[in-house]
Coordinates of C-alpha atoms and ligand atoms in Angstrom, one line a residue:
Chain R
M1 CA -100.5 -96.0 99.9
T2 CA -103.9 -97.1 101.2
S3 CA -105.8 -95.3 103.6
E4 CA -105.5 -97.6 106.9
Y5 CA -101.9 -97.1 106.4
L6 CA -102.5 -93.1 106.7
I7 CA -104.1 -93.5 109.9
Y8 CA -102.2 -95.8 111.5
K9 CA -99.2 -93.3 110.5
S10 CA -100.8 -90.7 111.8
L11 CA -102.1 -92.3 115.1
L12 CA -98.4 -93.5 115.5
V13 CA -97.2 -89.8 115.1
V14 CA -99.8 -89.0 118.0
L15 CA -99.0 -91.5 120.1
V16 CA -95.0 -90.9 119.7
F17 CA -95.7 -87.2 120.4
V18 CA -97.6 -87.9 123.3
I19 CA -95.4 -90.5 124.7
T20 CA -92.4 -87.9 124.3
L21 CA -94.5 -85.4 126.4
V22 CA -94.9 -87.7 129.2
V23 CA -91.6 -89.1 129.2
A24 CA -90.3 -85.6 129.1
M25 CA -92.7 -84.5 131.6
Y26 CA -92.0 -87.3 134.3
S27 CA -88.2 -87.0 133.6
T28 CA -88.6 -83.5 135.5
Y29 CA -90.3 -85.4 138.1
A30 CA -87.5 -88.1 137.7
E31 CA -84.8 -85.7 138.1
R32 CA -86.0 -83.9 141.3
K33 CA -86.3 -87.4 142.9
I34 CA -83.1 -88.7 141.9
A35 CA -81.1 -85.1 142.8
A36 CA -83.4 -86.0 146.3
F37 CA -82.3 -89.5 146.7
L38 CA -78.7 -88.7 145.7
Q39 CA -78.1 -86.0 148.4
D40 CA -80.2 -87.9 151.2
R41 CA -83.5 -85.9 150.2
I42 CA -86.7 -87.1 149.6
G43 CA -88.0 -84.7 146.9
P44 CA -91.2 -83.8 146.0
N45 CA -94.1 -85.8 147.6
R46 CA -96.8 -83.1 148.3
A47 CA -98.5 -83.2 145.2
G48 CA -100.5 -86.7 144.8
P49 CA -99.3 -89.7 146.1
F50 CA -95.6 -89.8 146.1
G51 CA -95.6 -86.3 144.4
L52 CA -96.8 -87.8 141.3
L53 CA -98.8 -84.6 140.1
Q54 CA -95.4 -82.4 140.5
P55 CA -95.0 -81.9 136.8
L56 CA -98.5 -80.8 136.1
A57 CA -98.6 -78.3 139.2
D58 CA -95.5 -77.3 137.6
G59 CA -96.8 -76.8 134.3
V60 CA -99.7 -75.0 135.9
K61 CA -97.4 -72.6 137.3
M62 CA -95.5 -72.2 134.4
F63 CA -99.0 -71.3 132.2
M64 CA -99.8 -68.9 134.9
K65 CA -96.6 -66.8 135.3
E66 CA -96.9 -63.4 133.9
E67 CA -95.1 -63.1 130.2
V68 CA -92.2 -60.7 130.1
I69 CA -90.9 -59.9 126.4
P70 CA -88.0 -57.5 127.4
G71 CA -88.6 -54.4 125.6
T72 CA -85.3 -54.2 123.7
S73 CA -85.7 -57.5 122.7
N74 CA -86.4 -58.5 118.9
K75 CA -89.8 -59.9 119.6
A76 CA -90.1 -62.1 116.2
L77 CA -87.2 -63.7 117.0
F78 CA -87.8 -63.6 121.1
I79 CA -90.6 -66.1 120.5
L80 CA -89.3 -68.2 117.5
G81 CA -86.2 -69.3 119.8
P82 CA -88.0 -71.5 122.0
A83 CA -90.5 -72.6 119.4
I84 CA -87.4 -73.8 117.1
S85 CA -86.0 -75.6 120.0
I86 CA -89.1 -77.5 121.0
L87 CA -90.0 -78.4 117.4
F88 CA -86.8 -80.0 116.3
S89 CA -86.5 -81.9 119.6
F90 CA -89.6 -83.3 118.6
L91 CA -88.6 -84.1 115.2
T92 CA -85.7 -86.3 116.3
G93 CA -88.7 -88.9 117.5
A94 CA -89.7 -89.7 114.1
V95 CA -86.8 -92.1 112.8
I96 CA -86.6 -94.1 115.8
P97 CA -87.3 -97.7 115.5
W98 CA -89.7 -97.9 118.6
G99 CA -90.4 -101.7 118.0
S100 CA -90.1 -104.5 115.4
A101 CA -92.9 -104.6 112.9
V102 CA -96.3 -105.7 114.4
N103 CA -98.7 -107.8 112.3
I104 CA -102.3 -106.6 112.3
M105 CA -104.7 -109.1 110.1
G106 CA -102.1 -109.7 107.6
S107 CA -100.3 -106.8 107.2
E108 CA -97.3 -105.2 108.4
Y109 CA -96.9 -102.2 110.4
S110 CA -93.9 -100.6 111.5
L111 CA -93.2 -99.0 114.9
Q112 CA -91.3 -96.6 113.3
I113 CA -92.8 -93.1 111.7
A114 CA -90.4 -92.9 109.1
D115 CA -88.1 -95.5 108.0
V116 CA -86.1 -93.0 105.7
N117 CA -83.0 -94.9 104.7
I118 CA -80.8 -92.0 106.0
G119 CA -82.0 -92.1 109.2
I120 CA -78.8 -91.0 110.7
L121 CA -77.9 -88.1 108.9
Y122 CA -81.4 -86.6 109.6
L123 CA -81.1 -87.2 113.3
F124 CA -77.8 -85.2 112.8
G125 CA -79.2 -82.3 110.7
V126 CA -82.2 -82.1 113.1
V127 CA -80.2 -82.0 116.4
S128 CA -78.2 -79.3 114.6
M129 CA -81.2 -77.1 113.9
G130 CA -81.8 -77.0 117.7
V131 CA -78.4 -74.7 118.0
Y132 CA -80.9 -72.5 116.4
G133 CA -83.3 -72.2 119.1
I134 CA -80.6 -71.3 121.5
M135 CA -79.1 -69.1 119.4
I136 CA -82.0 -67.1 118.3
G137 CA -83.5 -66.8 121.9
G138 CA -79.9 -65.7 123.1
W139 CA -79.1 -63.1 120.5
A140 CA -83.1 -61.8 121.0
S141 CA -83.0 -61.2 124.4
N142 CA -80.5 -58.2 123.9
N143 CA -79.0 -59.4 127.2
K144 CA -75.1 -59.8 127.5
Y145 CA -75.4 -63.0 129.7
S146 CA -78.3 -64.4 127.1
L147 CA -76.1 -63.6 124.6
L148 CA -72.7 -65.1 126.3
G149 CA -74.9 -68.3 127.0
A150 CA -75.9 -68.7 123.2
I151 CA -72.5 -68.4 122.3
R152 CA -71.3 -70.8 124.7
A153 CA -73.7 -73.2 123.8
S154 CA -73.4 -72.9 120.0
S155 CA -69.8 -73.4 120.0
Q156 CA -70.0 -76.2 122.5
M157 CA -72.7 -78.0 120.2
I158 CA -70.7 -77.2 116.9
S159 CA -67.5 -78.6 118.4
Y160 CA -69.1 -81.7 119.8
E161 CA -71.0 -82.8 116.9
V162 CA -67.8 -83.1 115.2
A163 CA -66.6 -85.7 117.3
M164 CA -70.3 -87.2 117.6
G165 CA -70.4 -87.4 113.9
L166 CA -66.6 -89.0 113.6
S167 CA -67.6 -91.4 116.5
I168 CA -70.7 -92.8 114.3
I169 CA -68.6 -93.1 111.4
A170 CA -67.1 -96.0 112.6
L171 CA -70.5 -97.4 113.7
V172 CA -71.8 -96.7 110.2
M173 CA -68.6 -98.8 108.9
T174 CA -69.4 -101.7 110.9
T175 CA -72.8 -101.6 110.2
G176 CA -73.0 -100.9 106.6
T177 CA -76.0 -98.5 106.9
L178 CA -77.8 -95.3 107.9
S179 CA -80.9 -96.8 108.4
L180 CA -81.7 -96.8 112.2
N181 CA -84.6 -99.5 111.4
E182 CA -81.5 -101.6 110.0
I183 CA -79.2 -100.6 112.7
A184 CA -81.6 -101.8 115.3
A185 CA -82.4 -104.9 113.4
Q186 CA -78.9 -105.9 113.2
Q187 CA -78.2 -106.1 116.5
Q188 CA -80.2 -109.4 117.8
G189 CA -79.2 -111.4 120.2
W190 CA -75.6 -110.6 121.5
H191 CA -74.8 -108.7 118.6
W192 CA -75.0 -105.7 120.3
N193 CA -72.9 -102.7 118.8
I194 CA -70.9 -101.3 122.4
L195 CA -69.2 -104.7 122.6
I196 CA -67.9 -104.2 118.7
Q197 CA -67.4 -100.2 119.3
P198 CA -66.7 -99.5 123.0
L199 CA -64.4 -96.2 122.4
G200 CA -67.2 -95.4 120.0
F201 CA -69.6 -95.6 122.4
L202 CA -68.2 -93.9 125.0
I203 CA -67.3 -90.7 122.8
F204 CA -70.7 -90.7 121.5
V205 CA -72.1 -90.8 125.4
I206 CA -69.7 -88.0 126.1
C207 CA -70.9 -86.0 123.0
A208 CA -74.5 -86.6 123.8
F209 CA -74.4 -85.1 127.0
A210 CA -72.9 -82.0 125.7
E211 CA -75.5 -81.7 122.9
T212 CA -78.0 -82.2 125.2
N213 CA -76.0 -79.2 127.1
R214 CA -76.6 -81.8 130.5
A215 CA -74.0 -81.4 133.7
P216 CA -70.8 -82.1 133.5
F217 CA -71.2 -79.9 129.8
D218 CA -74.2 -77.2 131.4
L219 CA -72.0 -74.3 130.6
P220 CA -75.0 -72.6 128.5
E221 CA -76.7 -72.4 131.6
C222 CA -74.0 -71.8 133.9
E223 CA -76.1 -70.2 136.7
T224 CA -72.9 -69.0 138.5
E225 CA -71.4 -66.9 136.0
L226 CA -74.2 -66.2 133.4
V227 CA -77.5 -65.7 135.9
G228 CA -79.4 -68.2 133.7
G229 CA -77.6 -68.5 130.4
Y230 CA -79.6 -68.3 127.1
H231 CA -83.0 -68.2 129.0
T232 CA -82.2 -65.7 131.3
E233 CA -85.1 -63.1 129.7
Y234 CA -87.6 -66.0 129.5
S235 CA -90.4 -66.7 131.6
S236 CA -93.6 -68.4 131.7
M237 CA -94.2 -71.0 129.0
K238 CA -91.2 -69.7 126.6
L239 CA -89.1 -70.5 129.5
G240 CA -90.9 -73.8 130.1
F241 CA -90.3 -74.5 126.4
Y242 CA -86.7 -74.4 126.7
L243 CA -86.6 -76.6 129.5
F244 CA -88.8 -79.1 128.3
A245 CA -86.7 -79.1 125.2
E246 CA -83.7 -80.1 127.2
Y247 CA -86.0 -83.2 128.7
I248 CA -86.9 -84.1 125.4
N249 CA -83.4 -84.1 123.9
M250 CA -82.3 -86.2 127.0
F251 CA -85.0 -88.5 126.3
I252 CA -84.2 -89.0 122.5
S253 CA -80.8 -89.1 123.0
S254 CA -81.4 -92.0 125.3
A255 CA -83.5 -93.6 122.7
V256 CA -80.5 -93.0 120.5
I257 CA -77.7 -94.6 122.5
A258 CA -80.3 -97.5 122.9
T259 CA -80.5 -97.9 119.3
F260 CA -77.0 -97.3 118.1
Y261 CA -75.2 -99.6 120.8
F262 CA -77.8 -101.4 122.9
G263 CA -79.5 -103.1 120.6
G264 CA -82.8 -101.1 120.5
Y265 CA -85.7 -103.3 120.9
N266 CA -83.5 -106.3 121.1
M267 CA -83.3 -108.7 124.1
P268 CA -80.7 -111.4 124.0
L269 CA -82.3 -114.8 124.5
I270 CA -85.8 -113.3 124.6
A271 CA -86.6 -115.2 121.3
R272 CA -86.4 -118.8 122.5
F273 CA -89.2 -117.9 125.1
V274 CA -91.2 -116.0 123.0
H275 CA -92.3 -117.3 119.6
D276 CA -95.2 -115.0 118.5
S277 CA -93.9 -112.0 116.7
N278 CA -96.3 -109.7 117.6
A279 CA -95.8 -110.6 121.1
L280 CA -91.7 -110.1 120.8
A281 CA -92.6 -106.7 119.1
I282 CA -94.7 -105.5 122.0
L283 CA -92.0 -106.9 124.3
G284 CA -89.4 -105.0 122.2
V285 CA -91.0 -102.1 122.8
V286 CA -90.9 -102.3 126.6
F287 CA -87.2 -103.2 126.4
L288 CA -86.2 -100.4 124.3
F289 CA -88.0 -98.3 126.9
A290 CA -86.4 -100.1 130.1
K291 CA -83.4 -99.3 128.2
I292 CA -83.9 -95.7 127.6
F293 CA -85.2 -95.0 131.1
F294 CA -81.7 -96.6 132.4
F295 CA -79.8 -93.9 130.3
I296 CA -82.4 -91.2 131.8
F297 CA -81.1 -92.3 134.9
C298 CA -77.6 -92.2 133.6
F299 CA -77.9 -88.9 132.8
M300 CA -79.5 -87.4 135.8
W301 CA -76.9 -89.5 137.6
V302 CA -73.9 -87.8 136.0
R303 CA -75.5 -84.4 136.5
W304 CA -75.8 -84.9 140.3
T305 CA -72.1 -86.2 140.6
L306 CA -69.7 -84.3 138.6
P307 CA -69.2 -80.7 138.6
R308 CA -69.2 -78.2 135.8
F309 CA -66.2 -78.1 133.1
R310 CA -64.5 -75.0 132.8
Y311 CA -65.3 -73.6 129.3
D312 CA -61.5 -74.2 127.9
Q313 CA -61.2 -77.8 129.7
L314 CA -64.5 -78.1 127.7
M315 CA -62.8 -76.9 124.3
N316 CA -59.5 -78.9 125.1
L317 CA -61.7 -82.2 125.8
G318 CA -64.1 -81.8 122.6
W319 CA -61.1 -80.9 120.0
K320 CA -58.1 -82.0 121.8
T321 CA -59.3 -85.3 122.9
L322 CA -62.2 -86.4 121.3
I323 CA -61.8 -85.8 117.8
P324 CA -58.2 -87.2 117.7
L325 CA -59.8 -90.2 119.6
S326 CA -62.7 -91.0 117.3
L327 CA -60.5 -90.3 114.2
L328 CA -58.2 -93.1 115.9
N329 CA -61.5 -95.3 116.2
I330 CA -62.1 -94.9 112.5
V331 CA -58.7 -96.0 111.8
I332 CA -58.9 -99.0 113.9
T333 CA -62.4 -100.1 112.9
G334 CA -61.1 -99.8 109.5
A335 CA -58.1 -102.0 109.9
V336 CA -60.0 -104.2 111.8
M337 CA -62.4 -104.9 109.1
M338 CA -59.6 -104.7 106.3
R339 CA -57.5 -107.6 108.6
H340 CA -57.4 -110.2 105.9
E341 CA -56.6 -108.0 103.0
I342 CA -53.8 -106.0 105.3
F343 CA -52.3 -109.7 106.3
Q344 CA -52.3 -110.7 102.6
L345 CA -50.3 -107.6 102.2
F346 CA -47.8 -108.7 104.6
V347 CA -47.7 -112.3 103.7
K348 CA -46.7 -111.4 100.3
Chain Q
M1 CA -38.9 -66.3 155.0
Q2 CA -42.5 -67.8 156.7
L3 CA -44.5 -65.1 158.3
T4 CA -47.0 -67.8 159.5
S5 CA -47.5 -71.8 160.5
R6 CA -50.4 -71.8 158.1
S7 CA -48.3 -72.1 154.8
K8 CA -48.7 -75.2 152.7
V9 CA -46.7 -76.5 150.0
V10 CA -48.8 -76.9 146.8
S11 CA -48.0 -79.8 144.5
N12 CA -48.2 -78.7 141.3
K13 CA -47.2 -82.8 139.7
T14 CA -48.3 -83.6 136.5
M15 CA -51.1 -86.1 136.6
T16 CA -50.8 -89.9 135.7
F17 CA -52.4 -91.3 132.8
K18 CA -55.1 -92.7 134.6
E19 CA -56.0 -89.2 136.3
R20 CA -55.7 -87.7 133.0
I21 CA -58.5 -90.0 131.3
Y22 CA -60.3 -88.8 134.1
L23 CA -63.1 -91.6 133.5
P24 CA -61.7 -94.1 136.7
A25 CA -62.4 -91.0 138.9
I26 CA -65.9 -90.5 137.4
F27 CA -67.0 -93.7 138.1
S28 CA -65.5 -93.9 141.2
G29 CA -67.3 -90.6 142.2
M30 CA -70.6 -92.1 140.4
M31 CA -70.7 -95.1 142.6
I32 CA -70.4 -92.9 145.9
T33 CA -73.4 -91.2 144.7
L34 CA -75.3 -94.2 143.7
S35 CA -74.6 -95.4 147.3
H36 CA -76.6 -92.6 148.8
L37 CA -79.5 -93.6 146.8
F38 CA -80.0 -96.4 149.2
K39 CA -78.9 -94.2 152.3
K40 CA -81.5 -93.4 154.9
K41 CA -83.1 -90.3 154.3
V42 CA -82.6 -87.4 156.7
T43 CA -85.7 -85.1 155.7
I44 CA -88.2 -84.4 158.5
Q45 CA -91.6 -83.9 157.1
Y46 CA -92.3 -80.7 159.1
P47 CA -95.7 -80.5 160.1
E48 CA -96.4 -84.1 160.4
Q49 CA -93.3 -84.9 161.8
T50 CA -91.2 -82.3 164.3
R51 CA -87.6 -82.7 165.0
P52 CA -87.3 -83.8 168.7
V53 CA -85.9 -80.7 171.0
S54 CA -84.4 -80.8 174.3
Q55 CA -86.9 -80.2 177.3
I56 CA -85.1 -77.2 177.9
Y57 CA -85.1 -75.7 174.4
R58 CA -84.9 -71.8 174.3
G59 CA -88.0 -71.0 171.9
Q60 CA -90.9 -68.4 172.4
H61 CA -90.8 -66.9 176.1
T62 CA -93.5 -66.9 178.6
L63 CA -94.2 -64.4 181.1
K64 CA -95.0 -66.2 184.6
R65 CA -97.9 -65.8 187.2
D66 CA -97.4 -66.9 190.8
E67 CA -100.1 -69.2 192.5
I68 CA -102.7 -67.2 192.8
G69 CA -102.4 -65.9 189.3
A70 CA -100.6 -62.6 189.7
E71 CA -98.0 -61.4 187.3
R72 CA -94.7 -62.0 188.7
C73 CA -92.9 -59.5 186.6
T74 CA -92.2 -56.1 188.4
A75 CA -90.8 -54.5 185.1
C76 CA -87.3 -53.7 186.7
G77 CA -85.9 -53.8 183.3
L78 CA -83.4 -56.2 183.7
C79 CA -84.2 -58.2 180.9
A80 CA -84.7 -55.3 178.5
I81 CA -80.8 -54.3 179.7
A82 CA -79.7 -57.5 179.6
C83 CA -81.0 -58.4 175.9
P84 CA -78.3 -58.6 173.5
A85 CA -80.4 -57.7 170.4
E86 CA -82.4 -55.0 172.2
A87 CA -85.9 -56.5 171.8
I88 CA -87.5 -56.2 174.8
I89 CA -89.0 -53.0 175.3
M90 CA -91.6 -52.3 178.8
V91 CA -93.7 -49.4 180.3
A92 CA -93.9 -49.4 183.9
A93 CA -96.8 -48.9 186.1
E94 CA -97.9 -48.3 189.7
R95 CA -99.9 -51.1 191.2
K96 CA -103.4 -49.7 192.4
K97 CA -105.2 -50.7 195.5
G98 CA -107.5 -53.7 194.8
E99 CA -105.0 -55.1 191.9
E100 CA -102.8 -57.2 194.2
H101 CA -104.3 -60.4 192.6
L102 CA -103.4 -59.2 189.2
Y103 CA -99.6 -58.1 190.3
R104 CA -97.6 -59.7 192.6
E105 CA -95.4 -56.5 193.4
E106 CA -96.1 -52.9 194.1
K107 CA -95.2 -52.0 190.2
Y108 CA -95.7 -54.0 187.3
A109 CA -95.2 -54.0 183.2
A110 CA -98.6 -52.3 181.7
V111 CA -96.6 -52.9 178.4
Y112 CA -94.3 -55.5 177.5
E113 CA -93.4 -56.4 174.0
I114 CA -90.7 -58.6 172.9
N115 CA -89.8 -58.5 169.1
M116 CA -89.6 -61.9 168.0
L117 CA -87.6 -61.0 165.0
R118 CA -85.0 -59.4 167.0
C119 CA -84.8 -61.6 169.6
I120 CA -82.0 -64.3 169.4
F121 CA -83.2 -66.8 171.8
C122 CA -80.0 -66.3 173.7
G123 CA -82.0 -66.7 177.1
D124 CA -80.2 -63.8 178.7
C125 CA -83.2 -62.0 179.6
E126 CA -84.5 -65.1 181.7
E127 CA -80.8 -65.2 183.4
A128 CA -81.1 -61.8 184.3
C129 CA -84.6 -61.6 185.8
P130 CA -84.4 -61.7 189.7
K131 CA -88.5 -62.6 189.8
E132 CA -88.2 -65.5 187.9
A133 CA -90.9 -64.0 185.8
I134 CA -89.7 -64.6 182.2
F135 CA -89.0 -67.8 180.7
L136 CA -88.4 -69.2 177.3
T137 CA -90.1 -72.1 176.7
D138 CA -90.0 -75.4 173.9
R139 CA -92.6 -73.9 171.9
K140 CA -91.8 -72.7 168.4
V141 CA -93.0 -69.0 167.3
D142 CA -94.9 -69.3 164.3
S143 CA -94.3 -68.0 161.2
D144 CA -96.4 -65.1 159.5
Y145 CA -96.6 -63.1 156.5
Q146 CA -96.1 -59.9 158.1
R147 CA -93.5 -58.3 160.3
K148 CA -95.5 -56.4 162.3
S149 CA -97.3 -59.7 164.1
F150 CA -93.8 -60.6 165.3
I151 CA -94.2 -57.8 168.1
Y152 CA -95.4 -60.1 171.0
G153 CA -97.4 -58.2 173.8
K154 CA -98.3 -59.3 177.1
D155 CA -101.6 -60.9 175.2
I156 CA -99.5 -63.4 174.0
L157 CA -96.6 -63.6 176.3
V158 CA -98.2 -63.9 179.6
E159 CA -99.6 -67.2 180.6
G160 CA -103.4 -67.9 181.0
I161 CA -104.6 -67.8 184.8
E162 CA -106.5 -71.2 184.6
P163 CA -104.5 -74.2 185.6
D164 CA -104.8 -75.8 182.0
K165 CA -103.3 -72.6 180.4
R166 CA -100.3 -72.4 182.7
V167 CA -96.9 -73.1 180.9
D168 CA -94.7 -75.8 182.1
V169 CA -91.5 -74.4 183.0
S170 CA -90.4 -77.0 185.9
K171 CA -87.7 -78.0 183.4
R172 CA -85.9 -74.6 183.5
E173 CA -87.0 -73.1 187.2
T174 CA -85.1 -75.6 188.9
A175 CA -83.6 -75.1 192.5
A176 CA -80.3 -75.3 190.7
V177 CA -80.9 -72.3 188.5
A178 CA -82.2 -70.3 191.1
E179 CA -79.0 -71.3 193.5
F180 CA -76.9 -70.3 190.2
K181 CA -78.6 -67.0 190.0
T182 CA -77.8 -66.1 193.7
H183 CA -74.0 -66.1 193.0
K184 CA -73.4 -62.6 191.7
E185 CA -69.5 -63.4 191.2
Y186 CA -70.6 -65.7 188.2
D187 CA -69.9 -64.3 185.0
H188 CA -73.6 -64.0 183.6
N189 CA -74.5 -61.6 186.4
K190 CA -71.6 -59.2 185.8
V191 CA -73.4 -58.4 182.5
L192 CA -75.1 -55.8 184.2
K193 CA -71.7 -54.1 185.1
R194 CA -70.2 -54.6 181.3
N195 CA -73.2 -52.9 180.0
N196 CA -73.1 -49.9 182.2
K197 CA -69.0 -49.4 182.0
Ligands
LIG401 S1 -83.8 -64.8 175.0 FE1 -82.2 -63.2 174.5 S2 -82.4 -61.8 172.5 FE2 -84.4 -62.9 173.1 S3 -85.4 -61.3 174.6 FE3 -84.4 -62.6 175.7 S4 -82.3 -61.5 175.9 FE4 -83.2 -60.8 174.5
LIG402 S1 -89.5 -60.2 183.4 FE1 -88.2 -60.0 185.0 S2 -86.1 -58.7 184.4 FE2 -88.0 -58.3 183.2 S3 -88.7 -56.4 183.5 FE3 -89.8 -58.4 184.7 S4 -89.1 -58.5 186.5 FE4 -87.6 -57.6 185.4

């Protein structure tokens, strides 16, 4: 482990951190713009050209707001909640392969912070930790709406995690690896996993919506029933952290969807025109981000189209539809993979 | 037994498979919202653009002066009685000698106040006025942070004497309107009778 390697990795960590922040920041802006456009409005356009400074203005507003910690709340946990939420959102970015390796002066530098061979497991572990942020925050607020929101959030996330995990198992069966880097590398050219696993993709996307608490699964912060949901009692930057964590989660989910099912940093046909591997790597990053932005747009598009589910509908969908479907998906995937053996069994 | 003609037969049919998987409906819904992405925006960027209003728009009132600049209002109080929002109050005073250039009639309003927060801009005051003194104009009432500034006194309501400070109400003060007001049998002129009942 040379010192250059360490410097490079720390630079990459900082870079990914900053990019995540910026993307999440501008997602708030994009959300408001897209919401406006879908509703025939214009959206924020006063702060800076096209309202581009709006996220900064929002940030300043969040920082300047009075910080209220309810007297009856559990102070330590109350502060811990949003901290956990945002910490684990950031951690997920570590295993995403942002591009293939670049070659600088004879040494290879991977554009992935940590190529752990159990990347998928890591991802799931960290994502499920995110529930604690919400749960602890809602519990520590000592408010019935917060608590209800937190309970909803955790039960929703736990039930959709099951279906999500099962849909990924089918993917792992076909790709034969748990490393995100390898999954991305396997999808060169037209070998995108969506073509192999369309059902798995559908289940995964639905679960991703539920995991990020986005509409139509935004029951934890269902305003009509729960005031603000788990962050009812939060104010100032603590609230900001919760909201920010949601946008980071959305960004990471989009990155994960792109990596799992849409070829990650690969783009068909591009290798024919560009032969330099470094240029290809940079282009790969561009393609990955294009895909990510498309999925972020989809997240918002869905949010401003669909109404919220009722809670029992949500649970029915999760347990009675998605889980059996993903099990079926596993069975079908297995059957297709073993088709020669099965065929021979019948021939005999 | 049917009590009203408004009852509806509620259909509780079971959904077809296509409806039950939701996805076709979701996609068609998403296409609808997507199409709105490219539609013309309805927003009016207020301080720079204003919504065009009719020439006889009912906005902030003005108290007119006559040709020589004397106030037309004679403090008869008909406007205040006609006002459904009870937004107008006034204090009458007698015109002194030498004030003929200030007040057209022998009695005038020393205080005339309209509470713009109560006013619903119905225009009944204008219809009731026998002296063609009060008119609504196409100006908008300015917003403010304090309630008390919305009680408009004569300083705001009475138009200026100088020709350039006069408020143009020619679109509202027409011959047809004057003719209309002379017909006491019209419903709007019965407002007084109704109120006095
Ligand atoms: S416009 Fe209507 S509500 Fe307003 S002061 Fe005149 S009569 Fe009253
Ligand atoms: S504005 Fe007209 S109706 Fe009102 S008091 Fe004056 S003269 Fe009478």
